[in-house]
Short mmCIF file of C-alpha atoms in Angstrom, two decimals:
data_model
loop_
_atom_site.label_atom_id
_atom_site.label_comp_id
_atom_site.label_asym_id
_atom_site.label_seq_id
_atom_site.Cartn_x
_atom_site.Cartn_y
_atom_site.Cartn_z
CA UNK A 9 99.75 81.40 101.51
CA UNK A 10 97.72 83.12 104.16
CA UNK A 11 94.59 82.07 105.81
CA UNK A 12 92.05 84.12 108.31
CA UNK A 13 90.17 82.27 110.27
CA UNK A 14 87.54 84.09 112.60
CA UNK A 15 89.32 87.29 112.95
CA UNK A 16 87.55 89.62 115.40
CA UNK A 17 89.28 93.12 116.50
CA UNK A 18 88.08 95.84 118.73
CA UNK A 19 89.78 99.28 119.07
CA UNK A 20 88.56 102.46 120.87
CA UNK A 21 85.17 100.64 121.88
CA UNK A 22 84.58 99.94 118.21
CA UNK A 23 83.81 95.91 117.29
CA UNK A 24 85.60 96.76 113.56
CA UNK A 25 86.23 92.95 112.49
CA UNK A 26 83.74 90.90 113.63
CA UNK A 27 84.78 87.01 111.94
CA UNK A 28 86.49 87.75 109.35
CA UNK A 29 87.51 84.44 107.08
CA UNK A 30 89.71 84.68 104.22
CA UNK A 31 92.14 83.21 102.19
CA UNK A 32 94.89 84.03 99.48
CA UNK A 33 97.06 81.04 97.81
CA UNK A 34 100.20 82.12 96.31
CA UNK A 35 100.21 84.10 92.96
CA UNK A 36 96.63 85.39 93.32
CA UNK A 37 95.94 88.60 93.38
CA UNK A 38 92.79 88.98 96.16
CA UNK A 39 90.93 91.99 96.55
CA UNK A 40 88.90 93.43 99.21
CA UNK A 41 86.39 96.37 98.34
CA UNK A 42 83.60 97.58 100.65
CA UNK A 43 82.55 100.92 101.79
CA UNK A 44 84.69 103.68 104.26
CA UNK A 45 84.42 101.96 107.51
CA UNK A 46 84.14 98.35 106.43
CA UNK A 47 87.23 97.40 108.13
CA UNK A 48 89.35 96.60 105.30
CA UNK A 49 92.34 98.93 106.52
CA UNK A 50 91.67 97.18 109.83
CA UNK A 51 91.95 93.45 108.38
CA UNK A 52 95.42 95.21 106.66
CA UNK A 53 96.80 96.02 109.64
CA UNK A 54 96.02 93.44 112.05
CA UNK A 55 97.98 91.46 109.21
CA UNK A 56 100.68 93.45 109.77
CA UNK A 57 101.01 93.03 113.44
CA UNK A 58 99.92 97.10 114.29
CA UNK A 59 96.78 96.47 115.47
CA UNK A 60 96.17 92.95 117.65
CA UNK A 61 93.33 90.81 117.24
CA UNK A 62 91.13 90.07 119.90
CA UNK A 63 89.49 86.63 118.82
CA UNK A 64 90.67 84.35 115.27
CA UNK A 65 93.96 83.05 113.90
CA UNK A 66 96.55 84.26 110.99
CA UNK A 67 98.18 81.81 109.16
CA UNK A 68 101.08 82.48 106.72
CA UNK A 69 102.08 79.64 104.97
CA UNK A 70 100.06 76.85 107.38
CA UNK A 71 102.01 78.90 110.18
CA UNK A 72 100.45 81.07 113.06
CA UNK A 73 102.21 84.46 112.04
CA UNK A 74 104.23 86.51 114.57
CA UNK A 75 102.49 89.57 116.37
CA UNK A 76 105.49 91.98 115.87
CA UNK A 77 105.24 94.25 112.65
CA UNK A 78 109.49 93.75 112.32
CA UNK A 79 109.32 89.63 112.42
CA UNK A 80 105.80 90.09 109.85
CA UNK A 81 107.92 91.38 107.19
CA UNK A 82 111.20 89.40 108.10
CA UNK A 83 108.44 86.40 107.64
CA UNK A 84 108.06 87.72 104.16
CA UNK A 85 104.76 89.96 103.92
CA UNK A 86 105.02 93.94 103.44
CA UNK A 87 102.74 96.46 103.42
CA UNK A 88 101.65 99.29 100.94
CA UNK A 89 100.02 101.55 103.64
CA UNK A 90 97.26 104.02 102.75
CA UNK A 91 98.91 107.81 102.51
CA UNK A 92 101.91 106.35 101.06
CA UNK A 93 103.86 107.26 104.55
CA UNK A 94 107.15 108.12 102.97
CA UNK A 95 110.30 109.53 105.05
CA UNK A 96 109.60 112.97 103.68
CA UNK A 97 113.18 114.08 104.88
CA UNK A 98 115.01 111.49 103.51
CA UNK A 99 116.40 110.85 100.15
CA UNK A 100 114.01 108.58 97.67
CA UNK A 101 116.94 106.06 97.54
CA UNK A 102 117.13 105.88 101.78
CA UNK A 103 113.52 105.64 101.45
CA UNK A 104 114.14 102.23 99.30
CA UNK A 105 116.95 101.24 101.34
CA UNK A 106 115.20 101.10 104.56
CA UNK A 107 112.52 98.58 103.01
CA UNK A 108 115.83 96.34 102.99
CA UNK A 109 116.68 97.03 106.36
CA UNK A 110 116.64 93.73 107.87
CA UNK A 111 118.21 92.13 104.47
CA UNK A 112 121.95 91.29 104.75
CA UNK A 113 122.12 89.95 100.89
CA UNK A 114 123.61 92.44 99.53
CA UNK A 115 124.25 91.60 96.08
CA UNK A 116 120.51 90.66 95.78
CA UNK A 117 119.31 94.33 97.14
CA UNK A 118 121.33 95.89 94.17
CA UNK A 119 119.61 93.55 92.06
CA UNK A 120 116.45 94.37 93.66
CA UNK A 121 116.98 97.96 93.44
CA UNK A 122 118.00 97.88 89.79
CA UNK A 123 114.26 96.39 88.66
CA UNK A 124 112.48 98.62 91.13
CA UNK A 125 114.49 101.35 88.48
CA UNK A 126 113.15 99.53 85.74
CA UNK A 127 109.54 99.75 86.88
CA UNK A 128 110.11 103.31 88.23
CA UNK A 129 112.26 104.89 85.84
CA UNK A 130 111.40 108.34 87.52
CA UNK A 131 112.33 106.99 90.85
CA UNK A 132 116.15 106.44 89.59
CA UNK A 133 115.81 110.31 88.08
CA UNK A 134 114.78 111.62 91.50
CA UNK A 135 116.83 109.46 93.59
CA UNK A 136 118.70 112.82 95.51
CA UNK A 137 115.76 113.89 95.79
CA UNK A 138 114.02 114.35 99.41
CA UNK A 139 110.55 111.78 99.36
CA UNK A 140 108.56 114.81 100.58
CA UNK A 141 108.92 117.35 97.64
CA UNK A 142 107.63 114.75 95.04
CA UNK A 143 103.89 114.33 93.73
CA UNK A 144 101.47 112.12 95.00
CA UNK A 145 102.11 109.59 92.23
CA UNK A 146 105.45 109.78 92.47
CA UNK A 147 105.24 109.11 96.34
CA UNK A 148 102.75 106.12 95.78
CA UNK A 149 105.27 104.96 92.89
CA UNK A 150 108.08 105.40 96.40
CA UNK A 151 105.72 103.32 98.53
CA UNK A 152 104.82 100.53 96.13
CA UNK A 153 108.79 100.48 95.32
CA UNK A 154 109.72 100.33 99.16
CA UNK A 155 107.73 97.15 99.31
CA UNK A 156 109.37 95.35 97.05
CA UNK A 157 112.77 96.06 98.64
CA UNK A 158 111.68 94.35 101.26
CA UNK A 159 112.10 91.00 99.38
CA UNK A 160 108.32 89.65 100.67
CA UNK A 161 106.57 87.66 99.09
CA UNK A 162 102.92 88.75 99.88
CA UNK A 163 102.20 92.61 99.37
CA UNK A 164 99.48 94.40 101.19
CA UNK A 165 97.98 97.33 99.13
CA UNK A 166 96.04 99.60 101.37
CA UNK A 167 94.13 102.20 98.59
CA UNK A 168 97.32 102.78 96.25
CA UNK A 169 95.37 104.54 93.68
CA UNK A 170 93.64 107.11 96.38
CA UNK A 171 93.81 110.80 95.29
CA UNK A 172 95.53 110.24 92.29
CA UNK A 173 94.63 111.22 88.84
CA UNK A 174 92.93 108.73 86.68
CA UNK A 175 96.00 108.36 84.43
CA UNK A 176 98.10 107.48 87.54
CA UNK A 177 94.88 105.24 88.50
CA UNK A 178 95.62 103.47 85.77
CA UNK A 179 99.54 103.58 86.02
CA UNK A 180 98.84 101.92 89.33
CA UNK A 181 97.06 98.97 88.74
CA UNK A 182 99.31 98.16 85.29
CA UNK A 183 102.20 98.21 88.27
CA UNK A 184 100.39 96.07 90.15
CA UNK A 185 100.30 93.39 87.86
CA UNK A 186 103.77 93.55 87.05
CA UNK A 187 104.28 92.93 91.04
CA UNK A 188 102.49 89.34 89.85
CA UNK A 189 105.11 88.80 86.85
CA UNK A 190 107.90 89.32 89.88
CA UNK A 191 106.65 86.35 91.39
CA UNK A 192 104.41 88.90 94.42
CA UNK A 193 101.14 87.80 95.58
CA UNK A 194 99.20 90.86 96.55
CA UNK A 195 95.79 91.39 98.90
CA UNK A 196 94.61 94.74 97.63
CA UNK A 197 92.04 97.06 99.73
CA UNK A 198 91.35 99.81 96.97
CA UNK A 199 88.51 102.21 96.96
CA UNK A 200 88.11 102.32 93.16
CA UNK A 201 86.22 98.67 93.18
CA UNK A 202 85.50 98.81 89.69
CA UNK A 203 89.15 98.92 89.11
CA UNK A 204 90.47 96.11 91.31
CA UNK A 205 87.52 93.45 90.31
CA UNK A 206 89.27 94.15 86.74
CA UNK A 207 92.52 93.00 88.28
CA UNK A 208 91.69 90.93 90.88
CA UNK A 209 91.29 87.38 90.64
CA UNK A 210 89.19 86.89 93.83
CA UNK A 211 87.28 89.43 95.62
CA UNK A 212 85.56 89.72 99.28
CA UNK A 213 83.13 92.11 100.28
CA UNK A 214 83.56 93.86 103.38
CA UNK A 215 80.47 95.70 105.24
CA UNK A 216 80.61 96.61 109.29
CA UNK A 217 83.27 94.10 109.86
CA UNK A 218 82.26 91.54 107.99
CA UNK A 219 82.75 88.85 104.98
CA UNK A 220 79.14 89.59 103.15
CA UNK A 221 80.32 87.98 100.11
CA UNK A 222 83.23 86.39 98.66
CA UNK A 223 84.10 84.74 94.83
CA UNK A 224 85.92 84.84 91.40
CA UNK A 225 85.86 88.53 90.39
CA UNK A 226 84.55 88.54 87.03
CA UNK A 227 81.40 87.01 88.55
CA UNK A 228 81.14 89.45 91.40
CA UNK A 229 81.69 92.30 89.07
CA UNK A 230 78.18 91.37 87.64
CA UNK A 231 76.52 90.70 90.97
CA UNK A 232 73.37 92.80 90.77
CA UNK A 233 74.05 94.45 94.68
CA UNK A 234 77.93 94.97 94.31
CA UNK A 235 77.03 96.39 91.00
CA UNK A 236 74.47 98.61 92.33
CA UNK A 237 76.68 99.35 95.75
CA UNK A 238 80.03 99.57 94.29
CA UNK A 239 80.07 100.33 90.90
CA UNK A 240 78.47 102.99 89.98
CA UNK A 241 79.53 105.40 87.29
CA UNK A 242 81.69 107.94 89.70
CA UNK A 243 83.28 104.39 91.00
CA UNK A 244 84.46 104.04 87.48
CA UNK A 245 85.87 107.19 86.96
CA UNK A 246 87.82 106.79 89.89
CA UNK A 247 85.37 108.43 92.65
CA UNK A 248 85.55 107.33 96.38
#
């Protein structure tokens, strides 16, 4: 479904991708995990046309994907972003509408609106409500939900369980699988690695910029350096 290929970008001075190669077939669940200043967020939003890439090629579905962030998510790819970035003003239902904004099927946004109630009962309870007088949780619950009103089919998750409580920790990644049962595949950058190489089914390994290793997750989760690197015992209790 989407394929890097020699991905360099370069912002402020800074070489922060430096030939990046990756892949993600459809249904997976991919994650990337690596260290503050790795350049995951980067790699996220290059994908998402904000930042543009000085060297290397995007494919989405064995096509070179558009540079502007509104044709990226007509093209069917969304984007979790890190802070959640709700309209903190606005209502939590505008706040799902606009991920529909560029969807003229109406009868299937109801639809899609009704099972983004179903996964976020709390959502529907709160819909009146202005975005920027919930909890964090209930914000990141606002920001996952957004996504999927966008109708893509690939989901980029930029840290969804930062700052939360581990309960919520947990709350997010049991959502994120359900994303999978809707038919979503989802390229995760999450902070908590011991979390995501439990849901993952492929991992990468990001340090300054680049790919240092790559593979099924279950075997990188007992990789003697990401172990020692990334999994300590405040990574499993949720720590940065």
């Amino acid at each position: 479904m989407l394929e890097i290929k020699n991905l360099h970008v370069a912002y402020g001075g800074i070489r922060a991708l430096k030939g990046v190669s990756l892949s993600v077939q459809e249904g997976e669940i991919v994650t990337i995990i690596g260290a503050n200043g790795a350049g995951k967020s980067t790699l996220l939003n290059t994908i998402s046309g904000f930042l543009r890439p000085a060297k290397g090629t995007i494919l989405y579905k064995g096509k070179t994907l558009p540079r502007r962030p509104d044709l990226i998510v007509k093209a069917g790819i969304c984007q979790v972003p890190e802070g959640r970035l709700v309209f903190a003003n606005l209502s939590v239902l505008d706040n799902l509408m606009l991920g529909a904004y560029r969807r003229n099927d109406k009868k299937a946004v109801r639809n899609d609106l009704k099972k983004v109630f179903d996964i976020f009962p709390r959502l529907e309870e709160r819909k009146s409500q202005r975005a920027g007088t919930l909890s964090g949780g209930e914000q990141q619950m606002l920001a996952m939900g957004r996504a999927l009103m966008t109708n893509g089919e690939l989901i980029l998750m930029d840290e969804p369980s930062l700052g939360l409580a581990p309960l919520l920790v947990q709350t997010v990644f049991e959502i994120i699988e359900q994303f999978r049962g809707l038919g979503k595949t989802i390229l995760l950058v999450e902070q908590n690695a011991f979390k995501a190489l439990q849901v993952a089914d492929r991992a990468y390994v990001l340090e300054q910029g680049r790919v240092v290793k790559q593979g099924l997750s279950r075997n990188l989760a007992q990789d003697a350096a990401v172990k020692e690197a990334y999994l300590g015992s405040r990574k499993r209790n949720g720590g940065g």
